[in-house]
One Martini backbone bead per residue (centre of mass of N, CA, C, O) as a GRO file, in nm:
protein
  369
    1MET     BB    1   0.095   0.038   0.025
    2ASN     BB    2   0.072   0.359  -0.042
    3GLU     BB    3   0.071   0.690   0.040
    4LYS     BB    4  -0.180   0.774  -0.129
    5ASP     BB    5  -0.384   0.567   0.000
    6GLU     BB    6  -0.339   0.730   0.298
    7GLU     BB    7  -0.492   0.969   0.254
    8LEU     BB    8  -0.644   1.220   0.442
    9GLY     BB    9  -0.918   1.365   0.525
   10GLU     BB   10  -1.131   1.646   0.565
   11PHE     BB   11  -1.326   1.827   0.754
   12ASP     BB   12  -1.673   1.915   0.662
   13PRO     BB   13  -1.910   2.132   0.798
   14ASN     BB   14  -2.121   2.154   0.547
   15ILE     BB   15  -2.177   1.864   0.582
   16PRO     BB   16  -2.430   1.677   0.669
   17GLU     BB   17  -2.597   1.483   0.848
   18GLU     BB   18  -2.777   1.209   0.853
   19GLY     BB   19  -3.095   1.160   0.805
   20PRO     BB   20  -3.388   1.043   0.777
   21THR     BB   21  -3.546   0.811   0.570
   22SER     BB   22  -3.795   0.965   0.659
   23PRO     BB   23  -4.013   1.196   0.668
   24PRO     BB   24  -4.098   1.419   0.868
   25PRO     BB   25  -4.330   1.566   1.027
   26GLY     BB   26  -4.448   1.814   0.793
   27TRP     BB   27  -4.276   1.802   0.527
   28LEU     BB   28  -4.546   1.731   0.400
   29ASP     BB   29  -4.823   1.785   0.253
   30CYS     BB   30  -5.153   1.778   0.289
   31VAL     BB   31  -5.388   1.537   0.166
   32THR     BB   32  -5.692   1.500   0.082
   33GLY     BB   33  -5.767   1.173   0.215
   34TYR     BB   34  -5.434   1.152   0.330
   35GLU     BB   35  -5.402   1.156   0.619
   36GLU     BB   36  -5.208   1.136   0.882
   37PRO     BB   37  -5.165   0.912   1.111
   38LYS     BB   38  -5.161   0.819   1.431
   39GLY     BB   39  -4.867   0.675   1.502
   40ASP     BB   40  -4.689   0.362   1.386
   41ASP     BB   41  -4.916   0.285   1.132
   42ALA     BB   42  -4.891   0.450   0.857
   43ALA     BB   43  -4.830   0.220   0.639
   44ASP     BB   44  -5.122   0.070   0.749
   45GLN     BB   45  -5.337   0.233   0.639
   46LEU     BB   46  -5.690   0.217   0.638
   47TYR     BB   47  -5.967   0.228   0.403
   48PRO     BB   48  -6.274   0.240   0.434
   49PRO     BB   49  -6.546   0.195   0.284
   50PRO     BB   50  -6.808   0.316   0.177
   51PRO     BB   51  -7.128   0.267   0.279
   52ALA     BB   52  -7.241   0.193  -0.011
   53TYR     BB   53  -7.038  -0.081  -0.011
   54ASN     BB   54  -7.192  -0.211   0.229
   55PRO     BB   55  -7.315  -0.496   0.285
   56GLN     BB   56  -7.628  -0.659   0.373
   57PRO     BB   57  -7.782  -0.883   0.545
   58GLU     BB   58  -8.037  -1.136   0.510
   59ASN     BB   59  -8.241  -1.288   0.743
   60ASP     BB   60  -8.456  -1.438   0.527
   61ARG     BB   61  -8.199  -1.596   0.419
   62ASN     BB   62  -8.118  -1.926   0.289
   63ALA     BB   63  -7.935  -2.227   0.246
   64SER     BB   64  -7.995  -2.498   0.045
   65VAL     BB   65  -7.940  -2.859   0.061
   66PRO     BB   66  -7.868  -3.137  -0.083
   67ILE     BB   67  -7.892  -3.474  -0.102
   68VAL     BB   68  -7.653  -3.735  -0.060
   69ARG     BB   69  -7.461  -4.005  -0.167
   70VAL     BB   70  -7.261  -4.249  -0.059
   71PRO     BB   71  -6.988  -4.379  -0.167
   72THR     BB   72  -6.851  -4.678  -0.301
   73VAL     BB   73  -6.621  -4.956  -0.244
   74SER     BB   74  -6.463  -5.197  -0.389
   75GLU     BB   75  -6.247  -5.455  -0.362
   76ASP     BB   76  -6.079  -5.383  -0.610
   77MET     BB   77  -6.026  -5.090  -0.534
   78ALA     BB   78  -5.900  -5.143  -0.254
   79ARG     BB   79  -5.663  -5.318  -0.356
   80GLU     BB   80  -5.539  -5.123  -0.563
   81ALA     BB   81  -5.478  -4.894  -0.361
   82LEU     BB   82  -5.289  -5.063  -0.178
   83LEU     BB   83  -5.079  -5.142  -0.394
   84LYS     BB   84  -4.996  -4.852  -0.458
   85PHE     BB   85  -4.901  -4.781  -0.175
   86VAL     BB   86  -4.687  -5.010  -0.140
   87ALA     BB   87  -4.509  -4.923  -0.389
   88SER     BB   88  -4.415  -4.648  -0.225
   89LYS     BB   89  -4.290  -4.872  -0.024
   90TRP     BB   90  -3.986  -5.024   0.006
   91CYS     BB   91  -4.068  -5.201   0.290
   92TYR     BB   92  -4.314  -5.325   0.139
   93SER     BB   93  -4.516  -5.586   0.090
   94SER     BB   94  -4.741  -5.720  -0.159
   95LYS     BB   95  -4.863  -5.985  -0.051
   96PRO     BB   96  -5.093  -5.895   0.142
   97ALA     BB   97  -5.256  -5.731  -0.075
   98ARG     BB   98  -5.309  -5.986  -0.260
   99ASN     BB   99  -5.411  -6.201  -0.003
  100LEU     BB  100  -5.628  -6.075   0.123
  101VAL     BB  101  -5.929  -6.066   0.338
  102PHE     BB  102  -6.227  -5.938   0.330
  103LYS     BB  103  -6.475  -5.829   0.582
  104ASN     BB  104  -6.501  -5.499   0.540
  105LEU     BB  105  -6.678  -5.214   0.381
  106LYS     BB  106  -6.695  -4.887   0.527
  107PRO     BB  107  -6.881  -4.625   0.469
  108LEU     BB  108  -6.823  -4.270   0.512
  109THR     BB  109  -6.940  -3.959   0.636
  110VAL     BB  110  -6.777  -3.668   0.486
  111TYR     BB  111  -6.756  -3.321   0.545
  112ARG     BB  112  -6.664  -3.013   0.364
  113TYR     BB  113  -6.628  -2.686   0.466
  114ARG     BB  114  -6.642  -2.368   0.269
  115LEU     BB  115  -6.522  -2.025   0.308
  116GLU     BB  116  -6.524  -1.734   0.091
  117THR     BB  117  -6.361  -1.405   0.114
  118TYR     BB  118  -6.352  -1.135  -0.110
  119THR     BB  119  -6.114  -0.867  -0.091
  120GLU     BB  120  -6.069  -0.503  -0.068
  121THR     BB  121  -5.774  -0.309   0.003
  122ARG     BB  122  -5.668   0.021   0.126
  123SER     BB  123  -5.351   0.199   0.109
  124SER     BB  124  -5.102   0.445   0.227
  125THR     BB  125  -4.791   0.614   0.112
  126TRP     BB  126  -4.502   0.773   0.114
  127GLU     BB  127  -4.296   0.835  -0.169
  128CYS     BB  128  -3.966   0.818  -0.336
  129GLN     BB  129  -3.745   0.988  -0.580
  130PRO     BB  130  -3.518   1.088  -0.773
  131PHE     BB  131  -3.463   1.411  -0.910
  132THR     BB  132  -3.368   1.486  -1.256
  133GLY     BB  133  -3.592   1.669  -1.442
  134GLY     BB  134  -3.754   1.445  -1.638
  135GLN     BB  135  -4.003   1.427  -1.484
  136ASP     BB  136  -4.324   1.404  -1.421
  137VAL     BB  137  -4.539   1.644  -1.241
  138ASP     BB  138  -4.827   1.540  -1.064
  139GLY     BB  139  -4.981   1.793  -0.927
  140PRO     BB  140  -5.207   2.019  -0.773
  141GLN     BB  141  -5.230   2.196  -1.041
  142TYR     BB  142  -5.435   1.957  -1.167
  143GLY     BB  143  -5.565   1.895  -0.889
  144MET     BB  144  -5.731   1.690  -0.698
  145SER     BB  145  -5.714   1.420  -0.517
  146PRO     BB  146  -5.852   1.132  -0.516
  147PRO     BB  147  -5.998   0.920  -0.347
  148PRO     BB  148  -5.912   0.602  -0.277
  149TRP     BB  149  -6.201   0.473  -0.394
  150ASP     BB  150  -6.184   0.648  -0.686
  151ILE     BB  151  -5.962   0.472  -0.795
  152PRO     BB  152  -5.893   0.303  -1.065
  153VAL     BB  153  -5.894  -0.057  -1.125
  154ILE     BB  154  -5.761  -0.377  -1.205
  155ALA     BB  155  -5.901  -0.661  -1.154
  156PRO     BB  156  -5.866  -0.967  -1.074
  157GLN     BB  157  -5.919  -1.269  -1.039
  158ARG     BB  158  -6.132  -1.434  -0.872
  159TYR     BB  159  -5.980  -1.537  -0.570
  160LYS     BB  160  -5.713  -1.369  -0.618
  161ASP     BB  161  -5.413  -1.287  -0.511
  162GLU     BB  162  -5.327  -0.928  -0.493
  163VAL     BB  163  -5.094  -0.650  -0.578
  164GLN     BB  164  -5.126  -0.290  -0.609
  165LYS     BB  165  -4.940  -0.001  -0.730
  166ILE     BB  166  -5.026   0.354  -0.700
  167CYS     BB  167  -5.022   0.670  -0.822
  168VAL     BB  168  -5.151   0.944  -0.705
  169PRO     BB  169  -5.316   1.180  -0.833
  170HIS     BB  170  -5.179   1.496  -0.771
  171SER     BB  171  -4.929   1.419  -0.540
  172SER     BB  172  -4.688   1.550  -0.654
  173VAL     BB  173  -4.356   1.655  -0.520
  174VAL     BB  174  -4.088   1.887  -0.505
  175LYS     BB  175  -3.805   1.837  -0.281
  176PRO     BB  176  -3.583   1.851  -0.068
  177CYS     BB  177  -3.385   1.646   0.077
  178HIS     BB  178  -3.423   1.513   0.402
  179ARG     BB  179  -3.142   1.361   0.440
  180CYS     BB  180  -2.944   1.614   0.308
  181HIS     BB  181  -3.080   1.900   0.269
  182GLY     BB  182  -2.991   1.940  -0.047
  183PHE     BB  183  -2.671   1.849  -0.086
  184GLY     BB  184  -2.618   1.521  -0.183
  185ARG     BB  185  -2.455   1.489   0.089
  186VAL     BB  186  -2.304   1.294   0.355
  187ARG     BB  187  -2.188   1.216   0.644
  188CYS     BB  188  -1.979   0.993   0.765
  189LYS     BB  189  -2.054   0.764   1.025
  190HIS     BB  190  -1.780   0.598   1.055
  191CYS     BB  191  -1.582   0.885   1.069
  192GLN     BB  192  -1.728   1.164   1.117
  193GLY     BB  193  -1.593   1.312   0.848
  194LYS     BB  194  -1.263   1.249   0.846
  195GLY     BB  195  -1.168   0.987   0.654
  196SER     BB  196  -1.080   0.842   0.928
  197LYS     BB  197  -0.938   0.576   1.129
  198ARG     BB  198  -0.837   0.396   1.364
  199CYS     BB  199  -0.591   0.190   1.401
  200THR     BB  200  -0.603  -0.162   1.457
  201ALA     BB  201  -0.299  -0.233   1.500
  202CYS     BB  202  -0.210   0.029   1.706
  203HIS     BB  203  -0.450   0.199   1.830
  204GLY     BB  204  -0.306   0.496   1.757
  205SER     BB  205   0.018   0.482   1.843
  206ARG     BB  206   0.211   0.410   1.568
  207TYR     BB  207   0.301   0.144   1.726
  208THR     BB  208   0.481  -0.177   1.696
  209ARG     BB  209   0.711  -0.307   1.879
  210ASN     BB  210   0.877  -0.030   1.863
  211LYS     BB  211   0.747   0.028   1.581
  212ARG     BB  212   0.652   0.138   1.301
  213CYS     BB  213   0.356   0.129   1.160
  214GLY     BB  214   0.274  -0.050   0.863
  215SER     BB  215  -0.038   0.009   0.827
  216CYS     BB  216  -0.019   0.352   0.885
  217HIS     BB  217   0.269   0.483   0.878
  218GLY     BB  218   0.250   0.631   1.171
  219ARG     BB  219  -0.041   0.784   1.208
  220GLY     BB  220  -0.292   0.610   1.356
  221ARG     BB  221  -0.444   0.617   1.073
  222ARG     BB  222  -0.709   0.528   0.841
  223ARG     BB  223  -0.873   0.492   0.575
  224CYS     BB  224  -1.193   0.505   0.490
  225VAL     BB  225  -1.384   0.253   0.329
  226PHE     BB  226  -1.672   0.394   0.299
  227CYS     BB  227  -1.554   0.694   0.175
  228HIS     BB  228  -1.256   0.696   0.071
  229GLY     BB  229  -1.158   0.960   0.254
  230LYS     BB  230  -1.385   1.202   0.231
  231GLY     BB  231  -1.621   1.206   0.471
  232ASN     BB  232  -1.825   1.140   0.232
  233ARG     BB  233  -2.147   1.076   0.067
  234ASN     BB  234  -2.388   0.972  -0.107
  235CYS     BB  235  -2.711   1.001  -0.115
  236GLU     BB  236  -2.947   0.745  -0.108
  237SER     BB  237  -3.217   0.891  -0.175
  238CYS     BB  238  -3.104   1.105  -0.419
  239ALA     BB  239  -2.826   1.029  -0.552
  240GLY     BB  240  -2.716   1.343  -0.549
  241LYS     BB  241  -2.973   1.539  -0.658
  242LYS     BB  242  -3.117   1.693  -0.388
  243TYR     BB  243  -3.392   1.581  -0.502
  244LEU     BB  244  -3.745   1.492  -0.457
  245LEU     BB  245  -4.001   1.274  -0.563
  246ASN     BB  246  -4.309   1.304  -0.424
  247TYR     BB  247  -4.559   1.043  -0.337
  248ILE     BB  248  -4.859   0.874  -0.344
  249GLN     BB  249  -4.908   0.535  -0.248
  250LEU     BB  250  -5.130   0.297  -0.362
  251THR     BB  251  -5.257   0.005  -0.195
  252VAL     BB  252  -5.390  -0.287  -0.349
  253THR     BB  253  -5.573  -0.557  -0.185
  254TRP     BB  254  -5.625  -0.892  -0.272
  255LYS     BB  255  -5.822  -1.131  -0.074
  256ASN     BB  256  -5.857  -1.475   0.025
  257HIS     BB  257  -6.072  -1.584   0.270
  258VAL     BB  258  -6.042  -1.893   0.458
  259PHE     BB  259  -6.281  -2.144   0.560
  260GLU     BB  260  -6.254  -2.459   0.739
  261PHE     BB  261  -6.458  -2.770   0.783
  262ILE     BB  262  -6.430  -3.080   0.983
  263PRO     BB  263  -6.571  -3.323   1.128
  264ASP     BB  264  -6.470  -3.485   1.437
  265ARG     BB  265  -6.538  -3.857   1.432
  266LEU     BB  266  -6.225  -3.989   1.391
  267PRO     BB  267  -5.983  -4.083   1.602
  268GLU     BB  268  -5.823  -4.298   1.398
  269PHE     BB  269  -5.821  -4.042   1.204
  270PRO     BB  270  -5.639  -3.804   1.036
  271LEU     BB  271  -5.785  -3.510   0.950
  272LYS     BB  272  -5.563  -3.361   0.772
  273LYS     BB  273  -5.582  -3.559   0.523
  274LEU     BB  274  -5.863  -3.416   0.417
  275GLU     BB  275  -5.757  -3.123   0.320
  276LYS     BB  276  -5.587  -3.226   0.030
  277VAL     BB  277  -5.817  -3.362  -0.103
  278THR     BB  278  -6.043  -3.468  -0.325
  279ALA     BB  279  -6.380  -3.366  -0.381
  280ASP     BB  280  -6.739  -3.341  -0.379
  281PRO     BB  281  -6.909  -3.049  -0.498
  282PHE     BB  282  -7.253  -3.051  -0.438
  283PHE     BB  283  -7.220  -2.751  -0.306
  284VAL     BB  284  -7.277  -2.409  -0.440
  285ASP     BB  285  -7.244  -2.072  -0.305
  286GLU     BB  286  -7.288  -1.747  -0.474
  287ASN     BB  287  -7.215  -1.408  -0.357
  288LEU     BB  288  -7.182  -1.124  -0.208
  289LEU     BB  289  -7.363  -1.278   0.006
  290VAL     BB  290  -7.382  -1.532   0.217
  291TYR     BB  291  -7.581  -1.784   0.381
  292PRO     BB  292  -7.687  -1.979   0.601
  293ILE     BB  293  -7.714  -2.306   0.658
  294VAL     BB  294  -8.008  -2.514   0.613
  295GLY     BB  295  -8.129  -2.847   0.654
  296PHE     BB  296  -7.886  -3.007   0.716
  297PRO     BB  297  -7.804  -3.303   0.860
  298ASP     BB  298  -7.542  -3.158   0.945
  299GLN     BB  299  -7.529  -2.945   1.213
  300ASP     BB  300  -7.229  -2.855   1.214
  301ILE     BB  301  -7.240  -2.717   0.941
  302CYS     BB  302  -7.455  -2.508   1.007
  303GLU     BB  303  -7.308  -2.375   1.247
  304GLN     BB  304  -7.043  -2.297   1.094
  305SER     BB  305  -7.182  -2.122   0.884
  306ARG     BB  306  -7.295  -1.913   1.079
  307ILE     BB  307  -7.028  -1.826   1.212
  308ALA     BB  308  -6.856  -1.757   0.957
  309THR     BB  309  -7.037  -1.541   0.824
  310GLN     BB  310  -7.037  -1.347   1.065
  311GLU     BB  311  -6.728  -1.312   1.101
  312HIS     BB  312  -6.659  -1.209   0.815
  313PHE     BB  313  -6.840  -0.962   0.815
  314SER     BB  314  -6.731  -0.827   1.075
  315LYS     BB  315  -6.419  -0.823   0.993
  316PHE     BB  316  -6.431  -0.700   0.673
  317SER     BB  317  -6.648  -0.462   0.628
  318SER     BB  318  -6.487  -0.221   0.785
  319VAL     BB  319  -6.191  -0.248   0.600
  320SER     BB  320  -6.343  -0.369   0.349
  321ARG     BB  321  -6.428  -0.488   0.031
  322ILE     BB  322  -6.681  -0.690  -0.050
  323LEU     BB  323  -6.705  -0.882  -0.350
  324GLN     BB  324  -6.717  -1.199  -0.253
  325GLN     BB  325  -6.890  -1.513  -0.200
  326ARG     BB  326  -6.810  -1.863  -0.101
  327GLN     BB  327  -6.982  -2.176  -0.062
  328SER     BB  328  -6.913  -2.522   0.044
  329ILE     BB  329  -6.991  -2.875  -0.007
  330GLU     BB  330  -6.808  -3.172   0.057
  331LEU     BB  331  -6.754  -3.504  -0.039
  332VAL     BB  332  -6.555  -3.727   0.138
  333PRO     BB  333  -6.407  -4.001   0.065
  334LEU     BB  334  -6.464  -4.284   0.302
  335THR     BB  335  -6.304  -4.600   0.386
  336HIS     BB  336  -6.339  -4.885   0.596
  337ALA     BB  337  -6.099  -5.141   0.607
  338PHE     BB  338  -6.141  -5.494   0.660
  339TYR     BB  339  -5.889  -5.754   0.735
  340ALA     BB  340  -5.722  -6.064   0.653
  341TYR     BB  341  -5.389  -6.201   0.762
  342ASP     BB  342  -5.241  -6.465   0.880
  343GLY     BB  343  -5.469  -6.471   1.123
  344LYS     BB  344  -5.505  -6.153   1.106
  345ASP     BB  345  -5.612  -5.832   1.192
  346PHE     BB  346  -5.695  -5.550   0.977
  347GLU     BB  347  -5.655  -5.193   0.873
  348TYR     BB  348  -5.794  -4.929   0.653
  349PHE     BB  349  -5.789  -4.627   0.452
  350ILE     BB  350  -6.003  -4.468   0.208
  351TYR     BB  351  -5.930  -4.148   0.043
  352GLY     BB  352  -6.058  -3.973  -0.174
  353LEU     BB  353  -6.057  -3.953  -0.521
  354GLU     BB  354  -5.754  -4.084  -0.515
  355ASN     BB  355  -5.731  -4.324  -0.320
  356LYS     BB  356  -5.606  -4.304  -0.051
  357ILE     BB  357  -5.379  -4.415   0.215
  358TYR     BB  358  -5.441  -4.531   0.558
  359THR     BB  359  -5.206  -4.682   0.799
  360ALA     BB  360  -5.094  -4.801   1.112
  361LYS     BB  361  -5.089  -5.111   0.997
  362TYR     BB  362  -4.866  -5.351   0.830
  363PRO     BB  363  -4.794  -5.632   0.694
  364SER     BB  364  -4.463  -5.693   0.633
  365ALA     BB  365  -4.280  -5.487   0.725
  366CYS     BB  366  -3.960  -5.475   0.624
  367SER     BB  367  -3.955  -5.669   0.380
  368ILE     BB  368  -3.863  -5.905   0.141
  369LEU     BB  369  -3.963  -5.993  -0.182
   0.00000   0.00000   0.00000
């Protein structure tokens, strides 16, 4: 390292210390409809939809559900499903599945209820970018900014989660950078603007082992690697341009809120396995607001439908615009198979339209074919 590389910068009192990354309160003008909220959740400010967009439930309407027949599984289907399952387990022998004797195939009635509430939520925050002089500035001179819910957006496919960010019309304004106070550069915080830091080899003493320190050439300080000895660096917010284009960014969030319920009446079968298999959706009800299911034989489904629709309406209607709701009841195929093999009794479950298998115990596990 030569002497030139170790030249130390001089402190420049004109270059300001680095300011906050976000504009301080009052730095930007208040825009009607986008007033800054009090507290620490400014970036998460939610704008409830206008009252005219809040749907109201009709107490005199309910959803009726048809009665369905529980599907049955034949012995051939049950054996084929078990053979396919065994083939996926390297330590399971296929011999028991081929030679077992069925004692009973018991179909079980399992319903899966699902409620979806598709909402649109809007929030806003001030954003900025370096102003180079070439950008269009859509400021208040062109008119007032429209309220958050009056800004048109292109909605995504229904029930699909998506986020869009939009610059609010007529909200742009050019101001000196708040971080560098319009200087374009800020004092290096690592060396406090001095351009050098105390040598870590000699700890500033200039000597090591009674010899002149070879790391700092006896200066006791070394050039700051963060500012390359200048004592200051380009402002990260304005990229040295001194000015920022500030604007209000509207964030529109579409989200599908899902509630699912499966009555738990089979302690010997893990209920979570029924959540990801395909079922038969024999009932689907879709509207701006759906209404509690009544008259269905499984009263737990009716009760959960009543609770879920009330909770979704209460939770989402005050802070979001409810765009659509959809509820469904699916019949999940489930068969309890009992069989005998080698003088012992065993059992397994066949579930889902995929005919998946669950068994807690299988004969001849970890045996060689």
